[in-house]
Every structure is written in C-alpha cells, then in structure tokens.
PDB file of C-alpha atoms in Angstrom:
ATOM      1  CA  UNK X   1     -25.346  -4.083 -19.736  1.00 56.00           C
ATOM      2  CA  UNK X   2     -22.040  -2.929 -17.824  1.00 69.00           C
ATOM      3  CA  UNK X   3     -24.067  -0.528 -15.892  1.00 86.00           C
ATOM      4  CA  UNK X   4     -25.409  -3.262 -13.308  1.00 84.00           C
ATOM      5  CA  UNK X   5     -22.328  -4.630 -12.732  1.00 87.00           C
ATOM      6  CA  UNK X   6     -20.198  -1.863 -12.242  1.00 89.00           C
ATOM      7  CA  UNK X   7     -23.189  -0.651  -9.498  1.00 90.00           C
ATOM      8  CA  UNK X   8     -22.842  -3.772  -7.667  1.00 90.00           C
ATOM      9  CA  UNK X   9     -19.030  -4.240  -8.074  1.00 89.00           C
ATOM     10  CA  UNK X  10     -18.657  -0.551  -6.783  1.00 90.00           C
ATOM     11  CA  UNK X  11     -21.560  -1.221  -4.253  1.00 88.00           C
ATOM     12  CA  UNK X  12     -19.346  -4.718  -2.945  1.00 89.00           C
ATOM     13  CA  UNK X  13     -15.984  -2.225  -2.942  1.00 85.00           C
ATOM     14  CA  UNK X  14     -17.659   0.254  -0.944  1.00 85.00           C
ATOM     15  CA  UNK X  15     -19.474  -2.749   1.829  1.00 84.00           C
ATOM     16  CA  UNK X  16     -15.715  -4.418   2.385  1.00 81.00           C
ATOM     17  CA  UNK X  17     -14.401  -0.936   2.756  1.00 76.00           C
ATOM     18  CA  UNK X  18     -16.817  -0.011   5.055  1.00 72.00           C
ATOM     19  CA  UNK X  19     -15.318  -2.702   7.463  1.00 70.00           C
ATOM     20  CA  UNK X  20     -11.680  -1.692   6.866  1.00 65.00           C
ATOM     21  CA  UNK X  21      -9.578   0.369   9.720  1.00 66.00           C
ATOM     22  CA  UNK X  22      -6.479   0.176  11.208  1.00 61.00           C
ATOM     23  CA  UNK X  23      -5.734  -1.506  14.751  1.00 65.00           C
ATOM     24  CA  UNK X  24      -4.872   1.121  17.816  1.00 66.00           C
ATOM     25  CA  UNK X  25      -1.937  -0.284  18.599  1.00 64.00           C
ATOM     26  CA  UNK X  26      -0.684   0.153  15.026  1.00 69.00           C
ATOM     27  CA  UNK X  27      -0.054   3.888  15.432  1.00 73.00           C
ATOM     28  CA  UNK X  28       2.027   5.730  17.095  1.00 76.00           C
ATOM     29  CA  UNK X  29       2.666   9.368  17.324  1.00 75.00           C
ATOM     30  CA  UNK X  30       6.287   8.561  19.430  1.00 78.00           C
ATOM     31  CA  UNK X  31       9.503  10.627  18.142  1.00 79.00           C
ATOM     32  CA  UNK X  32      11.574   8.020  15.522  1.00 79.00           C
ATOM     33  CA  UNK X  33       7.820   6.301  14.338  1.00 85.00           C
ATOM     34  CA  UNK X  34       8.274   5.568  10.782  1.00 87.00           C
ATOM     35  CA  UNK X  35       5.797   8.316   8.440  1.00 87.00           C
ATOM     36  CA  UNK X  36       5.713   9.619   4.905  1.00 92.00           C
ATOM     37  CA  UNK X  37       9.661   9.146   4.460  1.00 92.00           C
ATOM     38  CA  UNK X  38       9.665   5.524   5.691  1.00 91.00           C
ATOM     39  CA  UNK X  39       6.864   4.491   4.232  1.00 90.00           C
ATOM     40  CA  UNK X  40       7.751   6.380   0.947  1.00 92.00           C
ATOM     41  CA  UNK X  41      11.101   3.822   0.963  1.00 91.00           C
ATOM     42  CA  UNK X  42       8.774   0.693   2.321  1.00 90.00           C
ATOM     43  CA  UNK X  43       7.017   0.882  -0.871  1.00 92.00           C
ATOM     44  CA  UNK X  44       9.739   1.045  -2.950  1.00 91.00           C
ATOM     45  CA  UNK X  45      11.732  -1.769  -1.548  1.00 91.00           C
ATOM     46  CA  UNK X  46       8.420  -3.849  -1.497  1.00 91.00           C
ATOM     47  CA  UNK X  47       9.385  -6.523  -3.952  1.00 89.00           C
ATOM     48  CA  UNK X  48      12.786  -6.605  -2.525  1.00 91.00           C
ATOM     49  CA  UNK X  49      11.104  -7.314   1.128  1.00 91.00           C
ATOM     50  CA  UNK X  50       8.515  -9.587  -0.056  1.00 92.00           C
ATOM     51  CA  UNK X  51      10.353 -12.239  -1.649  1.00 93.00           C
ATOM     52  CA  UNK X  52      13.136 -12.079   1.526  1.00 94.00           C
ATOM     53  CA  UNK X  53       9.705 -12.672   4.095  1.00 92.00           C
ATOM     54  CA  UNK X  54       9.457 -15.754   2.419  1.00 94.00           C
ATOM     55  CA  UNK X  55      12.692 -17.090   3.728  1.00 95.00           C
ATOM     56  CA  UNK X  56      13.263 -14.860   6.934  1.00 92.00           C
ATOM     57  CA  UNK X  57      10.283 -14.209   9.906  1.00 90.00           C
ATOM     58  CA  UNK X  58      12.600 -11.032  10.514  1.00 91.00           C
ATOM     59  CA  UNK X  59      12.069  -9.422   7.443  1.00 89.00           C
ATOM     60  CA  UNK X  60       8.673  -7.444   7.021  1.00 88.00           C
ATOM     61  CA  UNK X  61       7.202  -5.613   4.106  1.00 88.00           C
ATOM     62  CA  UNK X  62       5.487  -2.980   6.558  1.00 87.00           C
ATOM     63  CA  UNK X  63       6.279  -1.057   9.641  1.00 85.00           C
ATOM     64  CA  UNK X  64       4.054  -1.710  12.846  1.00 84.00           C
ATOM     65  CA  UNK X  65       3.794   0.748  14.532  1.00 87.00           C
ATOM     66  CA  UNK X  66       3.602   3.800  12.155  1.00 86.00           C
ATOM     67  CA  UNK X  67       2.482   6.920  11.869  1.00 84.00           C
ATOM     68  CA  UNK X  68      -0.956   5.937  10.110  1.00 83.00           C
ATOM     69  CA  UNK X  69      -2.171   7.747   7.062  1.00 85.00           C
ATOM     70  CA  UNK X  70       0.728   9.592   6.339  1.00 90.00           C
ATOM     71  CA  UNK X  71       3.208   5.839   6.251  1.00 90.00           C
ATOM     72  CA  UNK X  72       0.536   5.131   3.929  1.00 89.00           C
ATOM     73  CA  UNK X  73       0.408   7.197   1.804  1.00 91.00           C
ATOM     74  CA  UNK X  74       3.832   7.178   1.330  1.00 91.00           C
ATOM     75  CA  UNK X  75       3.936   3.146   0.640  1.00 92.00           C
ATOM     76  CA  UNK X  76       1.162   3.774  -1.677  1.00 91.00           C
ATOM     77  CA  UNK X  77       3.045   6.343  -3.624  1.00 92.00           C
ATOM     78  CA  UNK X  78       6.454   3.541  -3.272  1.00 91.00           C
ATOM     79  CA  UNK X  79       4.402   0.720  -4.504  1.00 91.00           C
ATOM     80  CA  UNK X  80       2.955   2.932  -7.316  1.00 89.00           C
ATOM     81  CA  UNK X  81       5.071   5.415  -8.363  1.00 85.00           C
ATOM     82  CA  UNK X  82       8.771   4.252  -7.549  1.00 71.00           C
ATOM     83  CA  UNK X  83       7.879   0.641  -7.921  1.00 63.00           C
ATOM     84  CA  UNK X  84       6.725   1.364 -11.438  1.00 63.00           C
ATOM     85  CA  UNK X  85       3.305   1.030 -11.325  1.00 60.00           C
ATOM     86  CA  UNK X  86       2.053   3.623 -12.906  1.00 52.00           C
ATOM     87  CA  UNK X  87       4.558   3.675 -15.295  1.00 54.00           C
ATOM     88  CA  UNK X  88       3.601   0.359 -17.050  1.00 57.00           C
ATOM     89  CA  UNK X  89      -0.093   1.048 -17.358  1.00 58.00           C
ATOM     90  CA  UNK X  90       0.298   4.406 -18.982  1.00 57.00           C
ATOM     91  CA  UNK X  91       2.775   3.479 -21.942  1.00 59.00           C
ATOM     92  CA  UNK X  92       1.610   3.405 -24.997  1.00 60.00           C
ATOM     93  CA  UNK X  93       1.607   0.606 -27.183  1.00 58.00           C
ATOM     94  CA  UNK X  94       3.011   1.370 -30.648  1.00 60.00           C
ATOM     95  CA  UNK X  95       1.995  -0.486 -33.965  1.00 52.00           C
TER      96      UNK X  95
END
C-alpha cells in the first residue's frame, strides 16, 4: 500500500529536482568568494540571520556570489550538523 506512494512521491522529488540549478551569476571563482568555510558558518548562524532578515533588507541568510557546491555543502553541513539537526532526530526516546 506504501509502495505506490513512495514511487510517485520519489518520482515528484526527482521531476522538481530535475528543474533545479543554480543562476551563472551566482558563482564565482574570484579570490575572497565565500566556499566551504563561509558557508560552513552561514549554516550555523542560519536561525540567527533569519529572524534579523525579517527586520533588516541588509541582513541575508546566504552569500551571492559563492563558490557553488562547495558553499553548499558547507551550509548544508551548518544547518544540519552545527545547527542541531541531526542531533534531535537521532536521540533516543527513553521510557
């Protein structure tokens, strides 16, 4: 019964991603472009950023340009790892 509907849920993931990609102008290979490092302390500072973008246009949550995969990557692992992400979802609940 879950079968179908984790086909077409993956099937719908896999069409939106299809259209996904990053704009030209967003990257940057110039000396001082934000990558891994920068990104790395983007993602951690995320909730910080987000909630002061709601009350200043000069604060952003995300560097444009960057260095592309590698800035990232590194506000993935931020978000995620640093931010606590992964930390929540892998506790173990006790009875």
């Amino acid at each position: 019964m879950a079968t179908p509907r984790l086909l077409a849920a993956l099937a719908l993931a896999l069409l939106v991603s299809a259209c996904a990609r990053q704009v030209d102008a967003g990257v940057s290979e110039a000396a001082g472009t934000p990558g891994f490092w920068w990104g790395l302390w983007h993602g951690f500072v995320f909730p910080f950023a987000w909630i002061g973008s709601l009350f200043s246009e000069e604060i952003a949550i995300y560097a444009v340009p960057n260095s592309g995969g590698w800035y990232d990557f590194g506000f993935f692992l931020g978000i995620t790892v640093l931010g606590g992400g992964s930390v929540f979802g892998s506790r173990s609940r006790r009875d």
